[in-house]
mmCIF file of C-alpha atoms in Angstrom:
data_model
loop_
_atom_site.group_PDB
_atom_site.id
_atom_site.type_symbol
_atom_site.label_atom_id
_atom_site.label_comp_id
_atom_site.label_asym_id
_atom_site.label_seq_id
_atom_site.Cartn_x
_atom_site.Cartn_y
_atom_site.Cartn_z
ATOM 1 C CA MET A 29 -63.624 -80.114 -56.115
ATOM 2 C CA LYS A 30 -63.892 -82.900 -53.531
ATOM 3 C CA VAL A 31 -65.618 -81.878 -50.293
ATOM 4 C CA VAL A 32 -63.843 -83.276 -47.227
ATOM 5 C CA TYR A 33 -65.755 -83.781 -43.986
ATOM 6 C CA ARG A 34 -64.443 -81.375 -41.334
ATOM 7 C CA ASP A 35 -64.281 -82.700 -37.782
ATOM 8 C CA ILE A 36 -65.247 -79.300 -36.354
ATOM 9 C CA LEU A 37 -68.802 -79.859 -37.659
ATOM 10 C CA SER A 38 -69.479 -82.260 -34.794
ATOM 11 C CA LYS A 39 -68.727 -79.388 -32.391
ATOM 12 C CA ILE A 40 -70.692 -76.713 -34.284
ATOM 13 C CA ASN A 41 -73.863 -78.643 -35.167
ATOM 14 C CA PRO A 42 -75.157 -78.968 -31.573
ATOM 15 C CA TRP A 43 -75.194 -75.154 -31.340
ATOM 16 C CA LEU A 44 -77.327 -74.565 -34.446
ATOM 17 C CA PRO A 45 -80.686 -74.706 -32.598
ATOM 18 C CA ASP A 46 -79.460 -72.363 -29.831
ATOM 19 C CA PRO A 47 -79.745 -68.554 -29.950
ATOM 20 C CA GLN A 48 -76.037 -67.702 -29.567
ATOM 21 C CA ILE A 49 -74.052 -66.274 -32.474
ATOM 22 C CA ILE A 50 -71.667 -68.904 -33.860
ATOM 23 C CA LEU A 51 -68.299 -67.226 -34.477
ATOM 24 C CA ILE A 52 -65.844 -69.277 -36.559
ATOM 25 C CA LYS A 53 -62.259 -67.987 -36.576
ATOM 26 C CA GLY A 54 -59.435 -69.201 -38.760
ATOM 27 C CA ALA A 55 -56.756 -68.329 -41.272
ATOM 28 C CA ARG A 56 -57.612 -67.045 -44.712
ATOM 29 C CA ARG A 57 -58.230 -69.983 -47.119
ATOM 30 C CA ALA A 58 -58.474 -72.511 -44.273
ATOM 31 C CA GLY A 59 -61.891 -73.578 -45.560
ATOM 32 C CA LYS A 60 -64.287 -71.307 -43.647
ATOM 33 C CA THR A 61 -66.419 -70.462 -46.696
ATOM 34 C CA THR A 62 -66.691 -74.133 -47.675
ATOM 35 C CA LEU A 63 -67.633 -74.974 -44.092
ATOM 36 C CA LEU A 64 -70.428 -72.374 -44.167
ATOM 37 C CA LYS A 65 -71.680 -73.799 -47.464
ATOM 38 C CA ILE A 66 -71.754 -77.311 -45.968
ATOM 39 C CA ILE A 67 -73.749 -76.085 -42.951
ATOM 40 C CA GLU A 68 -76.079 -74.121 -45.238
ATOM 41 C CA LYS A 69 -76.646 -77.164 -47.466
ATOM 42 C CA ASN A 70 -77.444 -79.371 -44.461
ATOM 43 C CA LEU A 71 -79.937 -76.800 -43.149
ATOM 44 C CA ALA A 72 -81.573 -76.505 -46.568
ATOM 45 C CA LYS A 73 -82.291 -80.245 -46.496
ATOM 46 C CA ASN A 74 -84.604 -79.505 -43.560
ATOM 47 C CA LYS A 75 -86.240 -76.599 -45.428
ATOM 48 C CA ALA A 76 -84.645 -74.013 -43.127
ATOM 49 C CA PRO A 77 -84.379 -70.535 -44.735
ATOM 50 C CA THR A 78 -80.758 -69.440 -45.224
ATOM 51 C CA LYS A 79 -78.864 -66.435 -46.571
ATOM 52 C CA TYR A 80 -75.102 -66.243 -47.243
ATOM 53 C CA ILE A 81 -73.249 -62.915 -47.615
ATOM 54 C CA SER A 82 -69.525 -62.557 -48.325
ATOM 55 C CA VAL A 83 -68.765 -59.379 -46.395
ATOM 56 C CA ASP A 84 -65.372 -58.730 -47.989
ATOM 57 C CA GLN A 85 -66.968 -58.838 -51.460
ATOM 58 C CA HIS A 86 -69.876 -56.583 -50.434
ATOM 59 C CA MET A 87 -68.162 -54.354 -47.875
ATOM 60 C CA TYR A 88 -69.115 -51.119 -49.676
ATOM 61 C CA GLU A 89 -72.824 -51.915 -49.970
ATOM 62 C CA PRO A 90 -75.070 -49.231 -48.400
ATOM 63 C CA PHE A 91 -77.130 -51.774 -46.456
ATOM 64 C CA TRP A 92 -74.342 -52.107 -43.844
ATOM 65 C CA LYS A 93 -74.720 -48.472 -42.766
ATOM 66 C CA SER A 94 -77.638 -49.013 -40.389
ATOM 67 C CA LEU A 95 -79.844 -51.742 -38.994
ATOM 68 C CA ASP A 96 -82.852 -50.254 -40.814
ATOM 69 C CA SER A 97 -81.004 -50.500 -44.138
ATOM 70 C CA PHE A 98 -80.001 -54.093 -43.464
ATOM 71 C CA GLU A 99 -83.576 -55.000 -42.510
ATOM 72 C CA MET A 100 -84.795 -53.526 -45.791
ATOM 73 C CA TYR A 101 -82.153 -55.515 -47.685
ATOM 74 C CA LEU A 102 -83.341 -58.772 -46.092
ATOM 75 C CA LYS A 103 -86.976 -57.949 -46.886
ATOM 76 C CA THR A 104 -86.169 -57.358 -50.558
ATOM 77 C CA GLU A 105 -84.021 -60.503 -50.839
ATOM 78 C CA LEU A 106 -86.320 -62.984 -49.106
ATOM 79 C CA GLU A 107 -89.400 -63.340 -46.929
ATOM 80 C CA PHE A 108 -88.379 -61.688 -43.673
ATOM 81 C CA PRO A 109 -89.363 -61.996 -40.963
ATOM 82 C CA ALA A 110 -90.811 -65.434 -41.660
ATOM 83 C CA ARG A 111 -92.430 -68.183 -39.626
ATOM 84 C CA LYS A 112 -89.152 -70.099 -39.591
ATOM 85 C CA ARG A 113 -85.943 -68.668 -38.195
ATOM 86 C CA LEU A 114 -83.483 -67.376 -40.797
ATOM 87 C CA TYR A 115 -79.935 -68.762 -40.697
ATOM 88 C CA LEU A 116 -77.788 -65.802 -41.723
ATOM 89 C CA PHE A 117 -74.169 -66.507 -42.759
ATOM 90 C CA LEU A 118 -71.770 -63.534 -42.731
ATOM 91 C CA ASP A 119 -68.353 -64.495 -44.132
ATOM 92 C CA GLU A 120 -65.234 -62.467 -43.143
ATOM 93 C CA VAL A 121 -67.173 -60.211 -40.782
ATOM 94 C CA GLN A 122 -64.036 -58.270 -39.752
ATOM 95 C CA TYR A 123 -64.465 -56.164 -42.909
ATOM 96 C CA LEU A 124 -67.478 -54.389 -41.411
ATOM 97 C CA ASP A 125 -66.695 -50.944 -39.992
ATOM 98 C CA ASP A 126 -67.867 -51.988 -36.526
ATOM 99 C CA PRO A 127 -68.655 -55.715 -36.604
ATOM 100 C CA GLY A 128 -69.165 -56.082 -32.855
ATOM 101 C CA LEU A 129 -71.767 -53.340 -32.593
ATOM 102 C CA PHE A 130 -73.517 -54.464 -35.792
ATOM 103 C CA LEU A 131 -73.812 -58.074 -34.598
ATOM 104 C CA LYS A 132 -74.931 -57.048 -31.101
ATOM 105 C CA THR A 133 -77.656 -54.767 -32.450
ATOM 106 C CA LEU A 134 -78.891 -57.379 -34.922
ATOM 107 C CA TYR A 135 -78.809 -60.126 -32.286
ATOM 108 C CA ASP A 136 -80.617 -58.103 -29.620
ATOM 109 C CA LYS A 137 -83.470 -57.151 -31.960
ATOM 110 C CA TYR A 138 -83.865 -60.409 -33.884
ATOM 111 C CA VAL A 139 -82.614 -63.153 -31.561
ATOM 112 C CA LYS A 140 -85.762 -65.217 -32.275
ATOM 113 C CA GLU A 141 -85.926 -64.469 -36.007
ATOM 114 C CA ILE A 142 -82.233 -64.753 -37.012
ATOM 115 C CA LYS A 143 -79.517 -67.267 -36.172
ATOM 116 C CA LEU A 144 -76.156 -65.630 -36.930
ATOM 117 C CA ILE A 145 -73.227 -67.751 -38.131
ATOM 118 C CA VAL A 146 -70.196 -65.584 -38.872
ATOM 119 C CA THR A 147 -66.535 -66.070 -39.771
ATOM 120 C CA GLY A 148 -63.392 -63.987 -39.415
ATOM 121 C CA SER A 149 -59.726 -64.275 -40.407
ATOM 122 C CA SER A 150 -58.234 -61.916 -37.835
ATOM 123 C CA SER A 151 -58.514 -62.646 -34.135
ATOM 124 C CA LEU A 152 -57.075 -59.158 -33.488
ATOM 125 C CA GLU A 153 -60.110 -57.486 -35.066
ATOM 126 C CA LEU A 154 -62.440 -60.102 -33.616
ATOM 127 C CA LEU A 155 -61.164 -59.231 -30.135
ATOM 128 C CA LYS A 156 -62.957 -55.912 -30.580
ATOM 129 C CA THR A 157 -66.071 -57.815 -31.634
ATOM 130 C CA ARG A 158 -66.025 -59.929 -28.460
ATOM 131 C CA GLU A 159 -66.306 -56.806 -26.298
ATOM 132 C CA PHE A 160 -69.862 -56.330 -27.592
ATOM 133 C CA LEU A 161 -70.917 -59.971 -27.417
ATOM 134 C CA PRO A 162 -70.509 -61.328 -23.865
ATOM 135 C CA GLY A 163 -73.022 -64.141 -23.425
ATOM 136 C CA ARG A 164 -74.200 -63.730 -27.015
ATOM 137 C CA LYS A 165 -71.719 -65.914 -28.899
ATOM 138 C CA VAL A 166 -69.868 -69.214 -28.929
ATOM 139 C CA GLU A 167 -66.452 -69.394 -30.657
ATOM 140 C CA PHE A 168 -64.729 -72.049 -32.748
ATOM 141 C CA THR A 169 -61.370 -72.062 -34.533
ATOM 142 C CA LEU A 170 -61.152 -73.764 -37.923
ATOM 143 C CA GLU A 171 -57.610 -74.934 -38.620
ATOM 144 C CA ARG A 172 -56.299 -75.997 -42.031
ATOM 145 C CA PHE A 173 -56.774 -79.729 -42.673
ATOM 146 C CA SER A 174 -55.619 -81.889 -39.787
ATOM 147 C CA PHE A 175 -53.658 -85.027 -40.629
ATOM 148 C CA LEU A 176 -56.832 -87.094 -40.115
ATOM 149 C CA GLU A 177 -58.706 -84.886 -42.580
ATOM 150 C CA PHE A 178 -55.725 -85.049 -44.933
ATOM 151 C CA CYS A 179 -55.827 -88.860 -44.821
ATOM 152 C CA ARG A 180 -59.489 -88.744 -45.901
ATOM 153 C CA THR A 181 -58.313 -87.260 -49.186
ATOM 154 C CA THR A 182 -55.870 -90.107 -49.807
ATOM 155 C CA PHE A 183 -56.679 -93.568 -48.449
ATOM 156 C CA MET A 184 -59.384 -93.256 -45.780
ATOM 157 C CA GLU A 185 -62.990 -92.904 -46.935
ATOM 158 C CA ARG A 186 -64.567 -92.862 -43.473
ATOM 159 C CA LYS A 187 -66.282 -89.535 -42.850
ATOM 160 C CA GLN A 188 -66.278 -89.288 -39.076
ATOM 161 C CA GLU A 189 -63.257 -88.828 -36.878
ATOM 162 C CA MET A 190 -61.344 -92.085 -36.379
ATOM 163 C CA ARG A 191 -59.291 -92.147 -33.193
ATOM 164 C CA PHE A 192 -58.275 -94.811 -30.695
ATOM 165 C CA SER A 193 -58.374 -94.409 -26.921
ATOM 166 C CA GLU A 194 -55.960 -96.029 -24.481
ATOM 167 C CA GLU A 195 -58.527 -98.793 -23.938
ATOM 168 C CA ASN A 196 -58.325 -99.566 -27.677
ATOM 169 C CA TRP A 197 -54.527 -99.820 -27.769
ATOM 170 C CA ASP A 198 -54.657 -103.246 -29.440
ATOM 171 C CA ASP A 199 -56.849 -101.823 -32.223
ATOM 172 C CA LEU A 200 -54.413 -98.938 -32.665
ATOM 173 C CA THR A 201 -51.591 -101.471 -33.024
ATOM 174 C CA VAL A 202 -53.474 -103.416 -35.716
ATOM 175 C CA PHE A 203 -54.350 -100.165 -37.511
ATOM 176 C CA TYR A 204 -50.668 -99.147 -37.572
ATOM 177 C CA LYS A 205 -49.456 -102.516 -38.826
ATOM 178 C CA THR A 206 -52.116 -102.505 -41.558
ATOM 179 C CA PHE A 207 -51.521 -98.960 -42.822
ATOM 180 C CA LYS A 208 -47.900 -98.245 -41.777
ATOM 181 C CA THR A 209 -46.595 -97.657 -45.310
ATOM 182 C CA ARG A 210 -49.548 -95.487 -46.306
ATOM 183 C CA LEU A 211 -49.395 -93.501 -43.082
ATOM 184 C CA GLU A 212 -45.694 -92.771 -43.535
ATOM 185 C CA GLY A 213 -46.251 -91.687 -47.143
ATOM 186 C CA ALA A 214 -49.141 -89.418 -46.141
ATOM 187 C CA PHE A 215 -47.072 -88.042 -43.253
ATOM 188 C CA LEU A 216 -44.224 -87.139 -45.608
ATOM 189 C CA GLU A 217 -46.675 -85.381 -47.932
ATOM 190 C CA TYR A 218 -48.382 -83.514 -45.090
ATOM 191 C CA ILE A 219 -45.092 -82.383 -43.528
ATOM 192 C CA THR A 220 -43.995 -81.095 -46.947
ATOM 193 C CA TRP A 221 -47.163 -79.296 -48.057
ATOM 194 C CA GLY A 222 -49.240 -78.662 -44.941
ATOM 195 C CA GLY A 223 -53.011 -78.630 -44.740
ATOM 196 C CA TYR A 224 -54.359 -75.745 -46.825
ATOM 197 C CA PRO A 225 -57.402 -77.440 -48.463
ATOM 198 C CA GLU A 226 -56.740 -76.126 -51.987
ATOM 199 C CA VAL A 227 -53.130 -77.307 -51.851
ATOM 200 C CA VAL A 228 -54.042 -80.722 -50.450
ATOM 201 C CA LEU A 229 -56.708 -81.336 -53.096
ATOM 202 C CA GLN A 230 -54.388 -80.409 -55.979
ATOM 203 C CA ASN A 231 -52.519 -83.492 -57.227
ATOM 204 C CA GLN A 232 -49.857 -81.827 -59.411
ATOM 205 C CA ARG A 233 -46.805 -80.774 -57.402
ATOM 206 C CA GLY A 234 -46.075 -77.743 -59.577
ATOM 207 C CA LYS A 235 -49.607 -76.449 -59.114
ATOM 208 C CA LYS A 236 -49.434 -77.192 -55.382
ATOM 209 C CA LEU A 237 -46.478 -74.831 -55.086
ATOM 210 C CA GLN A 238 -48.221 -72.160 -57.165
ATOM 211 C CA LEU A 239 -51.339 -72.375 -54.994
ATOM 212 C CA LEU A 240 -49.330 -72.194 -51.782
ATOM 213 C CA GLU A 241 -47.441 -69.144 -53.011
ATOM 214 C CA SER A 242 -50.701 -67.531 -54.143
ATOM 215 C CA ILE A 243 -52.385 -68.110 -50.771
ATOM 216 C CA LEU A 244 -49.525 -66.677 -48.743
ATOM 217 C CA ASN A 245 -48.812 -63.800 -51.134
ATOM 218 C CA THR A 246 -52.499 -62.852 -50.938
ATOM 219 C CA TYR A 247 -52.208 -62.973 -47.151
ATOM 220 C CA LEU A 248 -49.282 -60.533 -47.297
ATOM 221 C CA GLU A 249 -51.017 -58.202 -49.745
ATOM 222 C CA LYS A 250 -54.606 -58.300 -48.500
ATOM 223 C CA ASP A 251 -54.331 -58.900 -44.756
ATOM 224 C CA VAL A 252 -50.944 -57.498 -43.821
ATOM 225 C CA SER A 253 -50.489 -54.634 -46.270
ATOM 226 C CA SER A 254 -54.070 -53.440 -46.739
ATOM 227 C CA PHE A 255 -55.953 -54.518 -43.624
ATOM 228 C CA PHE A 256 -53.232 -53.808 -41.037
ATOM 229 C CA ASN A 257 -51.590 -51.002 -43.026
ATOM 230 C CA ILE A 258 -48.106 -52.525 -42.801
ATOM 231 C CA SER A 259 -45.858 -50.722 -45.287
ATOM 232 C CA ASN A 260 -42.613 -52.610 -44.594
ATOM 233 C CA ILE A 261 -43.669 -55.874 -46.246
ATOM 234 C CA SER A 262 -40.057 -56.953 -46.821
ATOM 235 C CA GLY A 263 -39.302 -56.599 -43.104
ATOM 236 C CA TYR A 264 -42.453 -58.533 -42.241
ATOM 237 C CA ASN A 265 -41.570 -61.268 -44.746
ATOM 238 C CA ASN A 266 -38.028 -61.467 -43.350
ATOM 239 C CA LEU A 267 -39.536 -62.035 -39.909
ATOM 240 C CA VAL A 268 -41.686 -64.860 -41.312
ATOM 241 C CA GLN A 269 -38.591 -66.520 -42.786
ATOM 242 C CA LEU A 270 -36.582 -66.075 -39.584
ATOM 243 C CA LEU A 271 -39.303 -67.534 -37.357
ATOM 244 C CA THR A 272 -39.858 -70.421 -39.756
ATOM 245 C CA SER A 273 -36.165 -71.288 -39.575
ATOM 246 C CA GLN A 274 -36.407 -71.369 -35.759
ATOM 247 C CA ILE A 275 -39.368 -73.722 -35.278
ATOM 248 C CA GLY A 276 -39.401 -75.134 -31.760
ATOM 249 C CA GLN A 277 -36.817 -72.620 -30.541
ATOM 250 C CA LEU A 278 -37.006 -69.712 -28.112
ATOM 251 C CA VAL A 279 -38.103 -66.331 -29.458
ATOM 252 C CA ASN A 280 -35.721 -63.571 -28.378
ATOM 253 C CA LYS A 281 -37.328 -60.294 -29.446
ATOM 254 C CA LYS A 282 -34.210 -58.187 -28.838
ATOM 255 C CA GLU A 283 -32.142 -60.551 -30.960
ATOM 256 C CA ILE A 284 -34.762 -60.482 -33.740
ATOM 257 C CA SER A 285 -34.835 -56.686 -33.625
ATOM 258 C CA SER A 286 -31.060 -56.547 -34.023
ATOM 259 C CA THR A 287 -30.877 -59.236 -36.736
ATOM 260 C CA LEU A 288 -33.606 -57.744 -38.942
ATOM 261 C CA GLY A 289 -32.942 -54.082 -38.203
ATOM 262 C CA LEU A 290 -36.501 -53.579 -36.957
ATOM 263 C CA HIS A 291 -37.502 -51.447 -33.985
ATOM 264 C CA TYR A 292 -38.350 -53.522 -30.893
ATOM 265 C CA ASN A 293 -41.927 -52.186 -30.850
ATOM 266 C CA THR A 294 -42.285 -53.040 -34.544
ATOM 267 C CA VAL A 295 -41.201 -56.615 -33.815
ATOM 268 C CA ASN A 296 -43.871 -56.810 -31.097
ATOM 269 C CA THR A 297 -46.526 -55.503 -33.485
ATOM 270 C CA TYR A 298 -45.550 -57.942 -36.240
ATOM 271 C CA LEU A 299 -45.524 -60.894 -33.836
ATOM 272 C CA ASP A 300 -49.012 -59.960 -32.625
ATOM 273 C CA ILE A 301 -50.264 -59.861 -36.222
ATOM 274 C CA LEU A 302 -48.646 -63.207 -37.070
ATOM 275 C CA SER A 303 -50.340 -64.758 -34.052
ATOM 276 C CA GLY A 304 -53.631 -62.933 -34.598
ATOM 277 C CA THR A 305 -53.889 -64.062 -38.222
ATOM 278 C CA PHE A 306 -53.281 -67.734 -37.316
ATOM 279 C CA MET A 307 -49.834 -67.963 -38.931
ATOM 280 C CA PHE A 308 -47.635 -68.598 -35.872
ATOM 281 C CA ASP A 309 -48.166 -69.536 -32.230
ATOM 282 C CA PHE A 310 -45.912 -68.670 -29.321
ATOM 283 C CA VAL A 311 -45.946 -71.332 -26.612
ATOM 284 C CA ARG A 312 -45.200 -70.298 -23.041
ATOM 285 C CA PRO A 313 -42.932 -72.227 -20.651
ATOM 286 C CA PHE A 314 -44.439 -74.329 -17.875
ATOM 287 C CA PHE A 315 -44.314 -72.731 -14.440
ATOM 288 C CA THR A 316 -46.637 -73.114 -11.482
ATOM 289 C CA ASN A 317 -45.988 -69.381 -10.987
ATOM 290 C CA ILE A 318 -47.987 -67.582 -13.712
ATOM 291 C CA ARG A 319 -45.814 -64.447 -13.415
ATOM 292 C CA LYS A 320 -42.718 -66.443 -14.363
ATOM 293 C CA GLU A 321 -44.568 -68.082 -17.254
ATOM 294 C CA LEU A 322 -45.474 -64.736 -18.785
ATOM 295 C CA SER A 323 -42.036 -63.167 -18.297
ATOM 296 C CA LYS A 324 -39.940 -65.923 -19.909
ATOM 297 C CA MET A 325 -39.289 -66.347 -23.633
ATOM 298 C CA PRO A 326 -41.807 -68.443 -25.604
ATOM 299 C CA LYS A 327 -41.133 -71.044 -28.307
ATOM 300 C CA VAL A 328 -42.437 -70.560 -31.840
ATOM 301 C CA TYR A 329 -44.472 -72.911 -34.044
ATOM 302 C CA VAL A 330 -46.237 -72.423 -37.377
ATOM 303 C CA ARG A 331 -49.985 -73.061 -37.465
ATOM 304 C CA ASP A 332 -49.550 -74.897 -40.769
ATOM 305 C CA LEU A 333 -46.486 -76.657 -42.151
ATOM 306 C CA GLY A 334 -47.148 -75.290 -45.643
ATOM 307 C CA ILE A 335 -45.722 -72.011 -44.335
ATOM 308 C CA VAL A 336 -42.357 -73.773 -43.965
ATOM 309 C CA ARG A 337 -42.462 -74.900 -47.593
ATOM 310 C CA TYR A 338 -43.350 -71.352 -48.672
ATOM 311 C CA ALA A 339 -40.678 -69.601 -46.590
ATOM 312 C CA LEU A 340 -37.773 -72.064 -46.751
ATOM 313 C CA SER A 341 -38.536 -74.350 -49.741
ATOM 314 C CA LYS A 342 -38.129 -77.413 -47.486
ATOM 315 C CA ASN A 343 -38.668 -80.694 -49.314
ATOM 316 C CA PHE A 344 -38.132 -84.185 -47.893
ATOM 317 C CA MET A 345 -37.678 -87.179 -50.179
ATOM 318 C CA LYS A 346 -37.685 -89.899 -47.497
ATOM 319 C CA TYR A 347 -39.649 -90.448 -44.301
ATOM 320 C CA GLU A 348 -36.482 -91.135 -42.305
ATOM 321 C CA LEU A 349 -34.972 -87.753 -43.290
ATOM 322 C CA ILE A 350 -37.783 -85.571 -41.905
ATOM 323 C CA ASP A 351 -36.481 -82.863 -39.569
ATOM 324 C CA GLY A 352 -37.331 -83.566 -35.921
ATOM 325 C CA HIS A 353 -38.363 -79.933 -35.347
ATOM 326 C CA LEU A 354 -41.025 -80.300 -38.045
ATOM 327 C CA VAL A 355 -42.334 -83.438 -36.348
ATOM 328 C CA GLU A 356 -42.453 -81.425 -33.121
ATOM 329 C CA ASN A 357 -44.472 -78.760 -34.955
ATOM 330 C CA PHE A 358 -46.738 -81.489 -36.373
ATOM 331 C CA VAL A 359 -47.439 -82.691 -32.831
ATOM 332 C CA TYR A 360 -48.191 -79.132 -31.683
ATOM 333 C CA ARG A 361 -50.594 -78.631 -34.595
ATOM 334 C CA HIS A 362 -52.548 -81.714 -33.580
ATOM 335 C CA LEU A 363 -52.605 -80.888 -29.896
ATOM 336 C CA LEU A 364 -54.708 -77.891 -30.983
ATOM 337 C CA GLU A 365 -57.470 -80.346 -31.901
ATOM 338 C CA ASP A 366 -58.016 -81.114 -28.204
ATOM 339 C CA TYR A 367 -56.374 -78.287 -26.240
ATOM 340 C CA ALA A 368 -56.547 -74.503 -26.206
ATOM 341 C CA PRO A 369 -53.169 -72.850 -26.979
ATOM 342 C CA GLY A 370 -53.024 -71.559 -23.400
ATOM 343 C CA ASP A 371 -53.094 -75.138 -22.059
ATOM 344 C CA ILE A 372 -50.010 -76.186 -24.055
ATOM 345 C CA HIS A 373 -46.598 -75.402 -22.544
ATOM 346 C CA PHE A 374 -42.978 -76.544 -22.715
ATOM 347 C CA TYR A 375 -40.532 -77.204 -19.878
ATOM 348 C CA ARG A 376 -36.982 -75.897 -19.792
ATOM 349 C CA THR A 377 -34.430 -75.880 -16.985
ATOM 350 C CA ARG A 378 -31.743 -73.238 -16.484
ATOM 351 C CA GLY A 379 -29.268 -75.742 -17.873
ATOM 352 C CA GLY A 380 -31.232 -75.994 -21.122
ATOM 353 C CA THR A 381 -32.856 -79.403 -20.585
ATOM 354 C CA GLU A 382 -36.241 -79.385 -22.343
ATOM 355 C CA VAL A 383 -39.505 -81.294 -22.508
ATOM 356 C CA ASP A 384 -41.347 -80.460 -25.717
ATOM 357 C CA PHE A 385 -44.917 -80.262 -24.403
ATOM 358 C CA VAL A 386 -46.562 -80.143 -21.003
ATOM 359 C CA LEU A 387 -50.365 -80.122 -21.025
ATOM 360 C CA GLY A 388 -52.583 -78.367 -18.501
ATOM 361 C CA ARG A 389 -51.844 -75.849 -15.781
ATOM 362 C CA ARG A 390 -50.510 -78.545 -13.427
ATOM 363 C CA GLY A 391 -48.747 -80.692 -16.038
ATOM 364 C CA ALA A 392 -51.163 -83.620 -16.349
ATOM 365 C CA ALA A 393 -49.480 -85.008 -19.482
ATOM 366 C CA VAL A 394 -45.976 -84.841 -20.932
ATOM 367 C CA ILE A 395 -45.107 -85.274 -24.612
ATOM 368 C CA GLU A 396 -41.569 -85.582 -25.945
ATOM 369 C CA VAL A 397 -40.648 -85.911 -29.627
ATOM 370 C CA LYS A 398 -37.767 -88.289 -30.384
ATOM 371 C CA PHE A 399 -38.036 -88.919 -34.110
ATOM 372 C CA SER A 400 -35.413 -91.633 -34.229
ATOM 373 C CA LYS A 401 -35.207 -95.397 -34.630
ATOM 374 C CA ARG A 402 -33.130 -95.760 -31.462
ATOM 375 C CA ILE A 403 -35.591 -95.167 -28.640
ATOM 376 C CA SER A 404 -35.190 -97.615 -25.778
ATOM 377 C CA LYS A 405 -35.946 -95.632 -22.623
ATOM 378 C CA ILE A 406 -37.578 -92.503 -21.247
ATOM 379 C CA PRO A 407 -35.549 -89.409 -22.264
ATOM 380 C CA ARG A 408 -33.505 -87.760 -19.520
ATOM 381 C CA SER A 409 -35.416 -84.484 -19.877
ATOM 382 C CA VAL A 410 -38.700 -86.243 -19.087
ATOM 383 C CA LYS A 411 -37.152 -87.915 -16.040
ATOM 384 C CA ARG A 412 -36.006 -84.503 -14.827
ATOM 385 C CA PHE A 413 -39.525 -83.128 -15.152
ATOM 386 C CA LEU A 414 -40.965 -86.128 -13.307
ATOM 387 C CA GLU A 415 -38.555 -85.554 -10.422
ATOM 388 C CA ASN A 416 -40.113 -82.130 -9.874
ATOM 389 C CA TYR A 417 -43.733 -82.596 -10.967
ATOM 390 C CA GLY A 418 -44.249 -86.358 -11.179
ATOM 391 C CA ASN A 419 -47.160 -86.387 -8.725
ATOM 392 C CA ASN A 420 -49.281 -84.413 -11.194
ATOM 393 C CA VAL A 421 -48.430 -86.409 -14.336
ATOM 394 C CA ASN A 422 -51.035 -88.918 -15.532
ATOM 395 C CA ARG A 423 -49.649 -89.688 -18.962
ATOM 396 C CA ILE A 424 -46.319 -89.712 -20.825
ATOM 397 C CA VAL A 425 -46.213 -89.929 -24.626
ATOM 398 C CA ILE A 426 -42.953 -90.305 -26.559
ATOM 399 C CA VAL A 427 -43.394 -89.561 -30.274
ATOM 400 C CA THR A 428 -41.050 -91.804 -32.273
ATOM 401 C CA MET A 429 -40.146 -92.684 -35.836
ATOM 402 C CA ASP A 430 -41.571 -96.214 -35.782
ATOM 403 C CA LYS A 431 -41.628 -97.570 -32.224
ATOM 404 C CA LEU A 432 -45.134 -98.428 -30.993
ATOM 405 C CA ALA A 433 -45.199 -99.736 -27.438
ATOM 406 C CA LYS A 434 -46.833 -99.322 -24.046
ATOM 407 C CA GLU A 435 -44.633 -99.551 -20.962
ATOM 408 C CA GLY A 436 -46.620 -98.744 -17.820
ATOM 409 C CA ASP A 437 -47.914 -95.178 -18.130
ATOM 410 C CA VAL A 438 -45.494 -94.442 -20.986
ATOM 411 C CA TYR A 439 -46.767 -94.671 -24.570
ATOM 412 C CA TYR A 440 -44.338 -94.779 -27.513
ATOM 413 C CA VAL A 441 -46.256 -93.616 -30.589
ATOM 414 C CA PRO A 442 -44.916 -93.135 -34.165
ATOM 415 C CA GLY A 443 -45.362 -89.601 -35.528
ATOM 416 C CA PRO A 444 -47.978 -90.463 -38.200
ATOM 417 C CA LEU A 445 -50.031 -92.312 -35.577
ATOM 418 C CA PHE A 446 -50.070 -89.516 -32.985
ATOM 419 C CA PRO A 447 -53.255 -87.773 -34.271
ATOM 420 C CA PHE A 448 -55.103 -91.110 -34.165
ATOM 421 C CA PHE A 449 -54.251 -91.694 -30.474
ATOM 422 C CA LYS A 450 -56.688 -90.080 -28.034
ATOM 423 C CA PHE A 451 -55.013 -90.216 -24.642
ATOM 424 C CA SER A 452 -56.362 -88.951 -21.338
ATOM 425 C CA ALA A 453 -54.616 -86.124 -19.481
#
C-alpha cells in the first residue's frame, strides 16, 4: 500500500530528541499505526534501537502487571538498558488497565534510557492519563487525511506541505488556474468519501464503501459497545445519523432526547463519547463573555466527511451540486490543521444571523462559506459582525464555489483552494 507523507511529522520530529512522552491522539484507523512505523523506520536509519508493541493485541500479556515484569520483558526481547536510548512505541495505550500510572512510573525511572511514543483512540480515557503526566508529555492529534494529503494520492507528488501565504497571492492564483479542474475533481471525491487512509487509497468505489462501513462498524462494536459498555447501539447509531443530518446546525439536547426517545443524561453521555472518540465536534458560539459562550447551544460538525457517506449515503455527481453545509464542514476540518477546537467559534445574533467561523478569543479572523457562483459583495452577516467587533478583525475570508479575488482585507477563496491558503489571523 502507498505510504503518504503526513504533515504532522514536521511537528513531531523536533520532539524526538527531547525527554517528554509523545502522545498521539486520533480516531481509530486514522493512520496512527502507520505513522508510528514511519517514525520507527526513520529512527532505524540512524541505528537507533526501537521496539513497537500493539497494546490492544497484547493487552492480556502478564508483563503489563508491574514495572518489574515489563523490565524483564524488555531485557528478554532486546539489549536493555543499552548505550543508546530505546525508542519505545506503545500503540492504543488506552487498553492498559491504568495507562497514566504505567507511563508515569516508566518515565520517572527510565527517562534517560527510554523515549516513549504512544498513541490512543479515546481522548476520554486519555484524559485520565494526563492527570499523571503533567510536564512529562507533549500531545498531538492525528486527523484522517487532510485535503492536501489526499491530493498527494492523486495528482501532487510533492512530499512536504504546499501552502501559499497572503504574500504569495499571485502564486496561489497561478496554482488555481493551472489545477482548477483537478482540484474540483479531488474536492468532489474528498467530500464524498472523506479522509480515512484505507478508503482514500482504495480505487474501486464498491470496495471503498465496504471499507468505510467496516471501519465505522468496528468503531461501534469495539469502541462503543465493548470499551464504553454501551448496550443501546441502535440508539447511539440513531444519534449519529441525526447529528450527521444536522451538520452546521445548533445542537438542542432536549429536542434530541425527545426525538430519539433517549434520556437527557444518556444523550449527554453519547455526545461526550462521540466527541471523545474524534467522530464529531461541537463548536461554541463567539462571545466575549465566556459564561455566555458555555451556556449557549453549540453547532455540530463531523471530524471526517466519510461519516456522512456512512450515515446518510450522500453521493454527489457534480461539483456544482455539493451541499453548502458539507463545504462548511470541509472548512472546519481544515481549520483544525492550524487551530485548536477551542479557538474556533461561530457567531449568531438573536435574530438568527450567522457567521460560520470566528477565530480566536477576540475574533481576529472571520470565515464565511458561500458556495455559490453569485458572490459579489461581503455577506450581510459578516457586515453585522464587523459592526460589533470590527476593531479586532484582521482578516476576512469568503469561501466560494469558484471566485478567487482579493478586495482590501477580504479574500474570496474557492472551496478546494482553502486548505492551500495560509492566512494570518
